[in-house]
PDB file of C-alpha atoms and ligand atoms in Angstrom:
ATOM      1  CA  MET H 854      87.975-126.395-101.218  1.00 36.00           C
ATOM      2  CA  ASN H 855      90.055-123.914 -99.294  1.00 42.00           C
ATOM      3  CA  LEU H 856      93.240-123.543-101.263  1.00 46.00           C
ATOM      4  CA  ARG H 857      95.856-121.054-100.172  1.00 51.00           C
ATOM      5  CA  ILE H 858      99.229-120.745-101.804  1.00 53.00           C
ATOM      6  CA  ASP H 859     101.384-117.928-100.533  1.00 57.00           C
ATOM      7  CA  HIS H 860     103.637-116.621-103.217  1.00 57.00           C
ATOM      8  CA  TYR H 861     106.741-114.917-101.943  1.00 59.00           C
ATOM      9  CA  GLY H 862     108.386-113.836-105.167  1.00 72.00           C
ATOM     10  CA  GLU H 863     107.339-110.899-107.290  1.00 81.00           C
ATOM     11  CA  ILE H 864     104.772-111.362-109.985  1.00 86.00           C
ATOM     12  CA  VAL H 865     103.240-109.073-112.549  1.00 90.00           C
ATOM     13  CA  ALA H 866      99.487-109.257-112.355  1.00 92.00           C
ATOM     14  CA  ARG H 867      96.441-107.799-113.998  1.00 92.00           C
ATOM     15  CA  ILE H 868      93.258-107.067-112.123  1.00 93.00           C
ATOM     16  CA  LYS H 869      90.062-108.886-113.035  1.00 90.00           C
ATOM     17  CA  GLY H 870      87.304-106.354-113.601  1.00 86.00           C
ATOM     18  CA  LYS H 871      87.141-102.656-112.895  1.00 85.00           C
ATOM     19  CA  LYS H 872      85.559-102.851-109.478  1.00 90.00           C
ATOM     20  CA  LEU H 873      88.429-104.666-107.833  1.00 94.00           C
ATOM     21  CA  ARG H 874      90.804-102.186-106.252  1.00 93.00           C
ATOM     22  CA  PRO H 875      93.687-103.801-104.446  1.00 95.00           C
ATOM     23  CA  VAL H 876      95.888-101.489-102.377  1.00 96.00           C
ATOM     24  CA  CYS H 877      99.326-101.802-100.799  1.00 96.00           C
ATOM     25  CA  GLY H 878      99.229-104.410 -98.042  1.00 96.00           C
ATOM     26  CA  ASP H 879      96.384-106.430 -99.525  1.00 96.00           C
ATOM     27  CA  TYR H 880      96.469-110.206 -99.746  1.00 94.00           C
ATOM     28  CA  VAL H 881      94.921-111.339-102.987  1.00 94.00           C
ATOM     29  CA  ILE H 882      93.871-114.504-104.750  1.00 93.00           C
ATOM     30  CA  ALA H 883      95.672-114.627-108.083  1.00 92.00           C
ATOM     31  CA  GLU H 884      95.997-117.276-110.759  1.00 93.00           C
ATOM     32  CA  PRO H 885      98.554-117.667-113.509  1.00 91.00           C
ATOM     33  CA  ILE H 886      97.138-117.028-116.979  1.00 92.00           C
ATOM     34  CA  LEU H 887      97.739-119.877-119.377  1.00 92.00           C
ATOM     35  CA  ASN H 888     100.532-119.131-121.865  1.00 93.00           C
ATOM     36  CA  GLU H 889     101.055-115.630-120.547  1.00 91.00           C
ATOM     37  CA  PRO H 890     103.676-114.240-118.183  1.00 89.00           C
ATOM     38  CA  GLU H 891     101.103-112.286-116.192  1.00 92.00           C
ATOM     39  CA  TRP H 892      98.859-113.427-113.372  1.00 93.00           C
ATOM     40  CA  LEU H 893      95.253-112.441-112.843  1.00 95.00           C
ATOM     41  CA  ILE H 894      94.066-111.071-109.509  1.00 95.00           C
ATOM     42  CA  GLN H 895      90.689-112.675-108.873  1.00 95.00           C
ATOM     43  CA  SER H 896      89.760-111.264-105.492  1.00 95.00           C
ATOM     44  CA  ILE H 897      91.000-109.420-102.442  1.00 96.00           C
ATOM     45  CA  CYS H 898      91.133-111.270 -99.114  1.00 96.00           C
ATOM     46  CA  HIS H 899      89.493-109.925 -95.992  1.00 97.00           C
ATOM     47  CA  ARG H 900      91.280-106.828 -94.690  1.00 98.00           C
ATOM     48  CA  ASP H 901      92.206-106.697 -90.999  1.00 97.00           C
ATOM     49  CA  ASN H 902      92.195-102.922 -91.252  1.00 97.00           C
ATOM     50  CA  GLU H 903      92.464-100.113 -93.759  1.00 96.00           C
ATOM     51  CA  LEU H 904      93.824 -96.588 -93.605  1.00 94.00           C
ATOM     52  CA  THR H 905      91.574 -94.229 -95.512  1.00 90.00           C
ATOM     53  CA  ARG H 906      91.437 -90.586 -96.473  1.00 84.00           C
ATOM     54  CA  PRO H 907      89.145 -88.614 -98.721  1.00 78.00           C
ATOM     55  CA  ASP H 908      90.284 -88.129-102.306  1.00 74.00           C
ATOM     56  CA  SER H 909      90.098 -84.762-104.094  1.00 71.00           C
ATOM     57  CA  ARG H 910      86.353 -85.266-104.608  1.00 74.00           C
ATOM     58  CA  GLY H 911      85.731 -86.098-100.959  1.00 73.00           C
ATOM     59  CA  ARG H 912      85.206 -89.804-101.557  1.00 79.00           C
ATOM     60  CA  LYS H 913      86.804 -92.345 -99.263  1.00 83.00           C
ATOM     61  CA  GLU H 914      90.085 -93.590-100.676  1.00 86.00           C
ATOM     62  CA  VAL H 915      91.842 -96.572 -99.135  1.00 92.00           C
ATOM     63  CA  LEU H 916      95.538 -95.779 -98.795  1.00 92.00           C
ATOM     64  CA  ALA H 917      96.729 -99.172 -97.564  1.00 96.00           C
ATOM     65  CA  ALA H 918      95.493-102.270 -95.758  1.00 98.00           C
ATOM     66  CA  ASN H 919      96.576-104.754 -93.096  1.00 98.00           C
ATOM     67  CA  LEU H 920      98.886-102.313 -91.359  1.00 98.00           C
ATOM     68  CA  SER H 921     100.540-102.939 -88.029  1.00 98.00           C
ATOM     69  CA  CYS H 922     102.200 -99.533 -87.865  1.00 98.00           C
ATOM     70  CA  VAL H 923     101.590 -95.965 -89.057  1.00 98.00           C
ATOM     71  CA  VAL H 924     104.702 -93.795 -89.100  1.00 98.00           C
ATOM     72  CA  VAL H 925     103.596 -90.183 -88.980  1.00 97.00           C
ATOM     73  CA  MET H 926     106.385 -88.013 -90.301  1.00 98.00           C
ATOM     74  CA  ALA H 927     106.921 -84.321 -89.694  1.00 98.00           C
ATOM     75  CA  ALA H 928     110.090 -82.362 -90.394  1.00 98.00           C
ATOM     76  CA  ALA H 929     111.976 -79.178 -89.712  1.00 98.00           C
ATOM     77  CA  GLU H 930     110.579 -78.011 -93.039  1.00 97.00           C
ATOM     78  CA  PRO H 931     107.937 -77.670 -94.423  1.00 97.00           C
ATOM     79  CA  LYS H 932     106.582 -76.049 -91.273  1.00 96.00           C
ATOM     80  CA  PRO H 933     104.994 -78.847 -89.242  1.00 97.00           C
ATOM     81  CA  ASP H 934     101.217 -79.015 -89.279  1.00 94.00           C
ATOM     82  CA  TRP H 935     100.638 -80.823 -85.980  1.00 96.00           C
ATOM     83  CA  PHE H 936      96.927 -81.144 -86.668  1.00 93.00           C
ATOM     84  CA  VAL H 937      97.857 -83.418 -89.574  1.00 92.00           C
ATOM     85  CA  VAL H 938     100.007 -85.476 -87.183  1.00 95.00           C
ATOM     86  CA  ASP H 939      97.149 -85.697 -84.656  1.00 96.00           C
ATOM     87  CA  ARG H 940      94.692 -86.827 -87.294  1.00 93.00           C
ATOM     88  CA  TYR H 941      96.937 -89.595 -88.571  1.00 94.00           C
ATOM     89  CA  LEU H 942      97.677 -90.748 -85.030  1.00 96.00           C
ATOM     90  CA  ALA H 943      93.945 -90.812 -84.338  1.00 96.00           C
ATOM     91  CA  ALA H 944      93.377 -92.854 -87.493  1.00 94.00           C
ATOM     92  CA  ALA H 945      96.096 -95.281 -86.340  1.00 97.00           C
ATOM     93  CA  GLU H 946      94.425 -95.689 -82.927  1.00 97.00           C
ATOM     94  CA  ILE H 947      91.063 -96.363 -84.534  1.00 95.00           C
ATOM     95  CA  ILE H 948      92.329 -99.043 -86.934  1.00 96.00           C
ATOM     96  CA  GLY H 949      94.383-100.709 -84.197  1.00 97.00           C
ATOM     97  CA  ALA H 950      97.817 -99.961 -85.645  1.00 98.00           C
ATOM     98  CA  GLU H 951     100.777 -98.650 -83.658  1.00 98.00           C
ATOM     99  CA  GLY H 952     101.409 -94.948 -84.256  1.00 98.00           C
ATOM    100  CA  ILE H 953     105.001 -93.695 -84.291  1.00 98.00           C
ATOM    101  CA  VAL H 954     106.112 -90.087 -84.697  1.00 98.00           C
ATOM    102  CA  VAL H 955     109.251 -89.504 -86.768  1.00 98.00           C
ATOM    103  CA  PHE H 956     110.714 -86.015 -87.048  1.00 98.00           C
ATOM    104  CA  ASN H 957     113.033 -85.781 -90.062  1.00 98.00           C
ATOM    105  CA  LYS H 958     115.602 -83.146 -91.111  1.00 98.00           C
ATOM    106  CA  SER H 959     117.078 -82.909 -87.630  1.00 98.00           C
ATOM    107  CA  ASP H 960     120.160 -81.462 -89.380  1.00 98.00           C
ATOM    108  CA  LEU H 961     118.171 -78.202 -89.575  1.00 98.00           C
ATOM    109  CA  VAL H 962     118.891 -77.425 -85.957  1.00 98.00           C
ATOM    110  CA  SER H 963     116.889 -74.381 -84.979  1.00 98.00           C
ATOM    111  CA  ALA H 964     113.557 -75.573 -86.427  1.00 98.00           C
ATOM    112  CA  THR H 965     114.180 -78.940 -84.791  1.00 98.00           C
ATOM    113  CA  GLU H 966     114.734 -77.279 -81.404  1.00 98.00           C
ATOM    114  CA  LYS H 967     111.439 -75.449 -81.811  1.00 98.00           C
ATOM    115  CA  ALA H 968     109.575 -78.678 -82.475  1.00 98.00           C
ATOM    116  CA  LYS H 969     110.856 -80.409 -79.364  1.00 98.00           C
ATOM    117  CA  VAL H 970     108.134 -79.018 -77.090  1.00 97.00           C
ATOM    118  CA  VAL H 971     105.466 -80.656 -79.216  1.00 98.00           C
ATOM    119  CA  LEU H 972     107.454 -83.850 -79.706  1.00 98.00           C
ATOM    120  CA  ASP H 973     107.704 -84.147 -75.922  1.00 98.00           C
ATOM    121  CA  GLU H 974     103.913 -83.970 -75.704  1.00 98.00           C
ATOM    122  CA  TYR H 975     103.689 -87.074 -77.881  1.00 98.00           C
ATOM    123  CA  ARG H 976     106.333 -88.847 -75.807  1.00 98.00           C
ATOM    124  CA  LYS H 977     104.463 -88.013 -72.624  1.00 98.00           C
ATOM    125  CA  ILE H 978     101.359 -89.810 -73.844  1.00 98.00           C
ATOM    126  CA  GLY H 979     103.331 -92.895 -74.767  1.00 98.00           C
ATOM    127  CA  TYR H 980     104.176 -92.589 -78.446  1.00 98.00           C
ATOM    128  CA  SER H 981     107.611 -93.532 -79.711  1.00 98.00           C
ATOM    129  CA  VAL H 982     109.178 -90.358 -81.066  1.00 98.00           C
ATOM    130  CA  LEU H 983     112.285 -90.503 -83.183  1.00 98.00           C
ATOM    131  CA  LEU H 984     114.383 -87.655 -84.564  1.00 98.00           C
ATOM    132  CA  CYS H 985     116.305 -88.439 -87.722  1.00 98.00           C
ATOM    133  CA  SER H 986     118.004 -86.997 -90.743  1.00 98.00           C
ATOM    134  CA  ALA H 987     117.816 -88.842 -94.040  1.00 98.00           C
ATOM    135  CA  LYS H 988     120.322 -86.354 -95.408  1.00 98.00           C
ATOM    136  CA  ASN H 989     123.022 -87.105 -92.832  1.00 98.00           C
ATOM    137  CA  ALA H 990     121.914 -90.708 -92.161  1.00 97.00           C
ATOM    138  CA  ILE H 991     121.255 -89.952 -88.503  1.00 98.00           C
ATOM    139  CA  ASN H 992     119.219 -92.483 -86.488  1.00 98.00           C
ATOM    140  CA  MET H 993     118.349 -94.534 -89.541  1.00 97.00           C
ATOM    141  CA  GLU H 994     119.383 -97.737 -87.782  1.00 97.00           C
ATOM    142  CA  LEU H 995     117.054 -96.850 -84.888  1.00 97.00           C
ATOM    143  CA  LEU H 996     114.148 -96.422 -87.268  1.00 98.00           C
ATOM    144  CA  SER H 997     115.105 -99.618 -89.029  1.00 97.00           C
ATOM    145  CA  ALA H 998     115.029-101.505 -85.712  1.00 97.00           C
ATOM    146  CA  GLU H 999     111.695 -99.925 -84.846  1.00 97.00           C
ATOM    147  CA  LEU H1000     110.109-101.084 -88.116  1.00 98.00           C
ATOM    148  CA  LYS H1001     111.595-104.569 -88.230  1.00 97.00           C
ATOM    149  CA  GLY H1002     108.952-107.217 -88.873  1.00 97.00           C
ATOM    150  CA  LYS H1003     106.128-104.687 -89.140  1.00 98.00           C
ATOM    151  CA  THR H1004     103.898-103.675 -92.010  1.00 98.00           C
ATOM    152  CA  ALA H1005     104.267 -99.930 -91.822  1.00 98.00           C
ATOM    153  CA  ILE H1006     103.154 -96.971 -93.881  1.00 98.00           C
ATOM    154  CA  ILE H1007     104.932 -93.621 -93.788  1.00 98.00           C
ATOM    155  CA  VAL H1008     102.505 -90.716 -94.005  1.00 96.00           C
ATOM    156  CA  GLY H1009     102.799 -86.972 -93.611  1.00 95.00           C
ATOM    157  CA  GLN H1010     102.877 -83.644 -95.394  1.00 94.00           C
ATOM    158  CA  SER H1011     104.443 -83.442 -98.829  1.00 95.00           C
ATOM    159  CA  GLY H1012     108.171 -82.723 -98.648  1.00 97.00           C
ATOM    160  CA  VAL H1013     108.922 -84.000 -95.131  1.00 98.00           C
ATOM    161  CA  GLY H1014     111.218 -86.654 -96.610  1.00 98.00           C
ATOM    162  CA  LYS H1015     109.192 -89.880 -96.610  1.00 98.00           C
ATOM    163  CA  SER H1016     110.750 -91.117 -99.839  1.00 98.00           C
ATOM    164  CA  SER H1017     114.238 -89.936 -98.792  1.00 98.00           C
ATOM    165  CA  VAL H1018     113.970 -91.909 -95.548  1.00 98.00           C
ATOM    166  CA  ILE H1019     112.818 -95.021 -97.407  1.00 98.00           C
ATOM    167  CA  ASN H1020     115.728 -94.736 -99.852  1.00 97.00           C
ATOM    168  CA  ASN H1021     117.977 -94.604 -96.822  1.00 97.00           C
ATOM    169  CA  LEU H1022     116.394 -97.603 -95.074  1.00 96.00           C
ATOM    170  CA  ILE H1023     116.397 -99.809 -98.183  1.00 96.00           C
ATOM    171  CA  SER H1024     119.493 -99.632-100.328  1.00 93.00           C
ATOM    172  CA  GLU H1025     117.735-100.957-103.455  1.00 92.00           C
ATOM    173  CA  ALA H1026     114.879 -98.468-103.149  1.00 92.00           C
ATOM    174  CA  GLU H1027     114.778 -95.824-105.851  1.00 92.00           C
ATOM    175  CA  GLN H1028     111.906 -93.641-104.752  1.00 93.00           C
ATOM    176  CA  ARG H1029     111.864 -90.283-106.498  1.00 94.00           C
ATOM    177  CA  THR H1030     112.412 -87.300-104.214  1.00 96.00           C
ATOM    178  CA  GLY H1031     111.769 -83.625-104.918  1.00 95.00           C
ATOM    179  CA  GLU H1032     112.959 -80.248-103.727  1.00 94.00           C
ATOM    180  CA  LEU H1033     110.659 -77.979-101.761  1.00 94.00           C
ATOM    181  CA  SER H1034     109.286 -74.976-103.612  1.00 92.00           C
ATOM    182  CA  ASP H1035     111.642 -71.998-103.303  1.00 90.00           C
ATOM    183  CA  SER H1036     108.943 -69.510-102.421  1.00 89.00           C
ATOM    184  CA  SER H1037     106.564 -71.342-100.077  1.00 90.00           C
ATOM    185  CA  ARG H1038     108.961 -74.021 -98.785  1.00 89.00           C
ATOM    186  CA  GLU H1039     106.164 -76.551 -99.275  1.00 92.00           C
ATOM    187  CA  GLY H1040     106.582 -79.998-100.822  1.00 93.00           C
ATOM    188  CA  LYS H1041     105.719 -80.490-104.492  1.00 90.00           C
ATOM    189  CA  HIS H1042     103.807 -83.790-104.252  1.00 91.00           C
ATOM    190  CA  THR H1043     106.587 -85.824-105.770  1.00 93.00           C
ATOM    191  CA  THR H1044     105.278 -89.300-104.912  1.00 92.00           C
ATOM    192  CA  ALA H1045     102.074 -89.927-106.847  1.00 89.00           C
ATOM    193  CA  ASN H1046     101.219 -93.514-105.839  1.00 91.00           C
ATOM    194  CA  SER H1047     101.742 -95.646-102.764  1.00 93.00           C
ATOM    195  CA  VAL H1048     104.480 -98.256-103.118  1.00 95.00           C
ATOM    196  CA  MET H1049     105.285-101.128-100.776  1.00 96.00           C
ATOM    197  CA  LEU H1050     108.879-102.248-100.305  1.00 95.00           C
ATOM    198  CA  ASN H1051     110.375-105.078 -98.282  1.00 94.00           C
ATOM    199  CA  LEU H1052     112.612-104.121 -95.378  1.00 95.00           C
ATOM    200  CA  PRO H1053     116.015-105.814 -95.280  1.00 94.00           C
ATOM    201  CA  ASP H1054     115.447-107.343 -91.810  1.00 93.00           C
ATOM    202  CA  GLY H1055     111.857-108.446 -92.415  1.00 94.00           C
ATOM    203  CA  GLY H1056     108.615-106.553 -92.675  1.00 96.00           C
ATOM    204  CA  ALA H1057     107.622-103.981 -95.236  1.00 96.00           C
ATOM    205  CA  VAL H1058     107.227-100.245 -95.544  1.00 97.00           C
ATOM    206  CA  ILE H1059     104.851 -98.262 -97.729  1.00 97.00           C
ATOM    207  CA  ASP H1060     105.789 -94.891 -99.219  1.00 97.00           C
ATOM    208  CA  SER H1061     102.692 -92.738 -99.633  1.00 94.00           C
ATOM    209  CA  PRO H1062     101.931 -89.488-101.454  1.00 92.00           C
ATOM    210  CA  GLY H1063     102.095 -86.497 -99.128  1.00 90.00           C
ATOM    211  CA  VAL H1064      99.059 -84.369 -98.605  1.00 76.00           C
ATOM    212  CA  ARG H1065      98.399 -80.702 -98.181  1.00 62.00           C
ATOM    213  CA  ASP H1066      95.470 -81.197 -95.895  1.00 59.00           C
ATOM    214  CA  TYR H1067      94.568 -84.650 -94.707  1.00 58.00           C
ATOM    215  CA  ALA H1068      91.176 -85.208 -93.194  1.00 58.00           C
ATOM    216  CA  PRO H1069      90.689 -88.835 -92.273  1.00 65.00           C
ATOM    217  CA  THR H1070      87.140 -90.039 -92.471  1.00 63.00           C
ATOM    218  CA  ILE H1071      86.557 -90.207 -88.750  1.00 75.00           C
ATOM    219  CA  GLU H1072      82.810 -90.310 -88.813  1.00 75.00           C
ATOM    220  CA  SER H1073      81.657 -90.832 -85.265  1.00 84.00           C
ATOM    221  CA  ALA H1074      82.184 -88.930 -82.061  1.00 84.00           C
ATOM    222  CA  GLN H1075      83.122 -92.220 -80.411  1.00 87.00           C
ATOM    223  CA  ASP H1076      85.925 -92.762 -82.884  1.00 89.00           C
ATOM    224  CA  VAL H1077      87.285 -89.244 -82.372  1.00 91.00           C
ATOM    225  CA  ASN H1078      87.260 -89.920 -78.635  1.00 92.00           C
ATOM    226  CA  ARG H1079      89.166 -93.164 -79.130  1.00 93.00           C
ATOM    227  CA  GLY H1080      91.618 -91.475 -81.474  1.00 96.00           C
ATOM    228  CA  PHE H1081      93.133 -89.350 -78.706  1.00 97.00           C
ATOM    229  CA  ARG H1082      94.496 -91.840 -76.206  1.00 97.00           C
ATOM    230  CA  GLU H1083      95.074 -89.420 -73.315  1.00 98.00           C
ATOM    231  CA  ILE H1084      91.568 -87.985 -73.736  1.00 97.00           C
ATOM    232  CA  TYR H1085      90.036 -91.434 -73.979  1.00 96.00           C
ATOM    233  CA  GLU H1086      91.777 -92.503 -70.804  1.00 96.00           C
ATOM    234  CA  ARG H1087      90.727 -89.404 -68.915  1.00 97.00           C
ATOM    235  CA  SER H1088      87.120 -89.644 -70.138  1.00 95.00           C
ATOM    236  CA  GLN H1089      86.521 -92.467 -67.669  1.00 95.00           C
ATOM    237  CA  GLN H1090      86.428 -89.758 -64.997  1.00 97.00           C
ATOM    238  CA  CYS H1091      83.832 -87.530 -66.693  1.00 97.00           C
ATOM    239  CA  ARG H1092      80.425 -87.240 -65.034  1.00 97.00           C
ATOM    240  CA  PHE H1093      78.584 -88.491 -68.110  1.00 96.00           C
ATOM    241  CA  ALA H1094      79.571 -91.737 -69.793  1.00 93.00           C
ATOM    242  CA  ASN H1095      78.795 -90.234 -73.209  1.00 92.00           C
ATOM    243  CA  CYS H1096      80.615 -86.950 -72.484  1.00 94.00           C
ATOM    244  CA  LYS H1097      82.000 -85.374 -75.666  1.00 94.00           C
ATOM    245  CA  HIS H1098      84.277 -83.094 -73.634  1.00 96.00           C
ATOM    246  CA  LEU H1099      82.891 -79.940 -75.175  1.00 95.00           C
ATOM    247  CA  ARG H1100      80.493 -78.077 -72.892  1.00 93.00           C
ATOM    248  CA  GLU H1101      79.257 -80.834 -70.587  1.00 96.00           C
ATOM    249  CA  PRO H1102      79.374 -80.203 -66.844  1.00 97.00           C
ATOM    250  CA  GLY H1103      81.745 -82.329 -64.778  1.00 97.00           C
ATOM    251  CA  CYS H1104      84.050 -82.920 -67.734  1.00 97.00           C
ATOM    252  CA  SER H1105      87.359 -84.229 -66.470  1.00 98.00           C
ATOM    253  CA  VAL H1106      89.039 -83.821 -69.847  1.00 97.00           C
ATOM    254  CA  LYS H1107      88.310 -80.116 -69.935  1.00 97.00           C
ATOM    255  CA  ASP H1108      89.702 -79.726 -66.421  1.00 97.00           C
ATOM    256  CA  ALA H1109      92.815 -81.687 -67.371  1.00 98.00           C
ATOM    257  CA  ALA H1110      93.393 -79.443 -70.400  1.00 97.00           C
ATOM    258  CA  ALA H1111      92.928 -76.308 -68.304  1.00 96.00           C
ATOM    259  CA  GLY H1112      95.372 -77.683 -65.724  1.00 97.00           C
ATOM    260  CA  GLN H1113      97.839 -78.608 -68.479  1.00 95.00           C
ATOM    261  CA  GLU H1114      97.739 -82.291 -67.608  1.00 97.00           C
ATOM    262  CA  ILE H1115      96.451 -82.808 -71.134  1.00 97.00           C
ATOM    263  CA  SER H1116      98.076 -80.708 -73.852  1.00 98.00           C
ATOM    264  CA  GLU H1117      95.807 -77.829 -74.776  1.00 97.00           C
ATOM    265  CA  ARG H1118      97.019 -78.077 -78.350  1.00 98.00           C
ATOM    266  CA  ARG H1119      95.926 -81.734 -78.527  1.00 98.00           C
ATOM    267  CA  TYR H1120      92.605 -80.839 -76.937  1.00 98.00           C
ATOM    268  CA  GLU H1121      92.103 -78.170 -79.630  1.00 97.00           C
ATOM    269  CA  SER H1122      92.851 -80.792 -82.316  1.00 96.00           C
ATOM    270  CA  TYR H1123      90.312 -83.065 -80.670  1.00 96.00           C
ATOM    271  CA  LYS H1124      87.659 -80.345 -80.721  1.00 95.00           C
ATOM    272  CA  ARG H1125      88.347 -79.485 -84.360  1.00 93.00           C
ATOM    273  CA  LEU H1126      88.049 -83.114 -85.362  1.00 91.00           C
ATOM    274  CA  MET H1127      84.925 -83.562 -83.253  1.00 91.00           C
ATOM    275  CA  SER H1128      83.241 -80.628 -84.916  1.00 87.00           C
ATOM    276  CA  SER H1129      84.107 -81.869 -88.423  1.00 81.00           C
ATOM    277  CA  SER H1130      82.852 -85.360 -87.583  1.00 77.00           C
ATOM    278  CA  GLN H1131      79.605 -83.833 -86.331  1.00 72.00           C
ATOM    279  CA  LYS H1132      79.224 -81.948 -89.595  1.00 70.00           C
ATOM    280  CA  LEU H1133      79.749 -85.231 -91.443  1.00 63.00           C
ATOM    281  CA  SER H1134      77.159 -87.073 -89.396  1.00 62.00           C
ATOM    282  CA  ASP H1135      74.681 -84.189 -89.768  1.00 62.00           C
ATOM    283  CA  LYS H1136      75.209 -84.410 -93.514  1.00 58.00           C
ATOM    284  CA  PHE H1137      74.947 -88.171 -93.882  1.00 51.00           C
ATOM    285  CA  GLY H1138      72.717 -88.849 -90.892  1.00 46.00           C
TER     286      GLY H1138
HETATM  287  N1  GTP D 469     117.971 -80.959 -94.910  1.00 73.87           N
HETATM  288  C1  GTP D 469     117.371 -82.118 -95.140  1.00 73.87           C
HETATM  289  N2  GTP D 469     116.660 -82.293 -96.275  1.00 73.87           N
HETATM  290  C2  GTP D 469     116.057 -83.482 -96.478  1.00 73.87           C
HETATM  291  C3  GTP D 469     116.142 -84.537 -95.541  1.00 73.87           C
HETATM  292  N3  GTP D 469     115.391 -85.582 -96.001  1.00 73.87           N
HETATM  293  C4  GTP D 469     114.884 -85.177 -97.175  1.00 73.87           C
HETATM  294  N4  GTP D 469     115.276 -83.923 -97.479  1.00 73.87           N
HETATM  295  C5  GTP D 469     114.915 -83.147 -98.683  1.00 73.87           C
HETATM  296  O1  GTP D 469     113.529 -82.808 -98.618  1.00 73.87           O
HETATM  297  C6  GTP D 469     112.967 -82.771 -99.927  1.00 73.87           C
HETATM  298  C7  GTP D 469     111.702 -83.598 -99.974  1.00 73.87           C
HETATM  299  O2  GTP D 469     112.017 -84.969 -99.778  1.00 73.87           O
HETATM  300  P1  GTP D 469     111.085 -86.150-100.296  1.00 73.87           P
HETATM  301  O3  GTP D 469     111.701 -87.409 -99.820  1.00 73.87           O
HETATM  302  O4  GTP D 469     110.798 -86.036-101.746  1.00 73.87           O
HETATM  303  O5  GTP D 469     109.727 -85.857 -99.476  1.00 73.87           O
HETATM  304  P2  GTP D 469     108.361 -86.676 -99.452  1.00 73.87           P
HETATM  305  O6  GTP D 469     107.855 -86.627 -98.070  1.00 73.87           O
HETATM  306  O7  GTP D 469     108.552 -88.018-100.044  1.00 73.87           O
HETATM  307  O8  GTP D 469     107.401 -85.782-100.365  1.00 73.87           O
HETATM  308  P3  GTP D 469     106.116 -86.220-101.250  1.00 73.87           P
HETATM  309  O9  GTP D 469     106.465 -87.407-102.069  1.00 73.87           O
HETATM  310  O10 GTP D 469     105.819 -85.007-102.067  1.00 73.87           O
HETATM  311  O11 GTP D 469     105.023 -86.497-100.276  1.00 73.87           O
HETATM  312  C8  GTP D 469     114.070 -83.240-100.865  1.00 73.87           C
HETATM  313  O12 GTP D 469     114.690 -82.105-101.450  1.00 73.87           O
HETATM  314  C9  GTP D 469     115.043 -83.967 -99.961  1.00 73.87           C
HETATM  315  O13 GTP D 469     116.368 -83.942-100.436  1.00 73.87           O
HETATM  316  C10 GTP D 469     116.917 -84.328 -94.351  1.00 73.87           C
HETATM  317  O14 GTP D 469     117.067 -85.171 -93.478  1.00 73.87           O
HETATM  318  N5  GTP D 469     117.493 -83.093 -94.212  1.00 73.87           N
HETATM  319 MG1   MG D 470     107.680 -88.956-101.657  1.00 73.87          MG
HETATM  320 ZN1   ZN D 471      84.336 -85.067 -70.674  1.00 73.87          ZN
END
């Protein structure tokens, strides 16, 4: 029998067994427990995709599942780490979710001006880029329209304002936010667990804990190649079909980066990620 009852209200549920690890975005099979208010999660349904990152011990941790959109947030402060942005965008490409770049704290004008060169690079290769300020409620309705109907996760460095933006998008949301450290101007890892909240116009958004250094588990050279859309596109013109765009002759990607048709900064990110994926595959064969 193939029974499927979709439950749209909120329930409190326990998880059956220790091995079952549902994450935000999962669909689960759950049953009410006789004479108890709680439900029991029996199993997790097939995941269309999952966004993963290594935990503190280097093991793969699933952040969320069944995503249609990954919002990669940077901000005027802490100082943007664009390599983090590139890695999340690559992860989004690989899992088949739409990547969007959101730059928060646009009220801090001079740092925002400085970031515009890089933000334009993302625009040029077809990403939606949105500047906003959770503090001054600037462009929140634009972001809201962008996320409508989607299952989105907001990711990015600690302290960029992920939780502040979510509190702004959803009036009932009460996500805790935290000041940056006075000395380093880094975030203090305020959000500890991912939380999924419904958006007022349909769809849902997941608040996630910020990271100091995110290294998605991109294990194969092919995946790294696919993760950078402008490089992937250009690779059709390389002499060798399996060109890794490192030292191969006739590499069109390398030429494009030298001629500034492809951003050199993005190409550097690509090479860094390629070399770490090669180390991974050397290690695990
Ligand atoms: N100036 C300015 N400050 C902001 C803005 N949005 C958030 N902040 C501040 O930035 C700090 C960090 O915000 P959070 O929302 O906690 O950041 P987060 O990304 O959720 O951080 P983690 O949970 O640690 O990953 C807080 O002090 C916020 O008040 C903004 O648009 N402008
Ligand atoms: Mg937070
Ligand atoms: Zn090449």
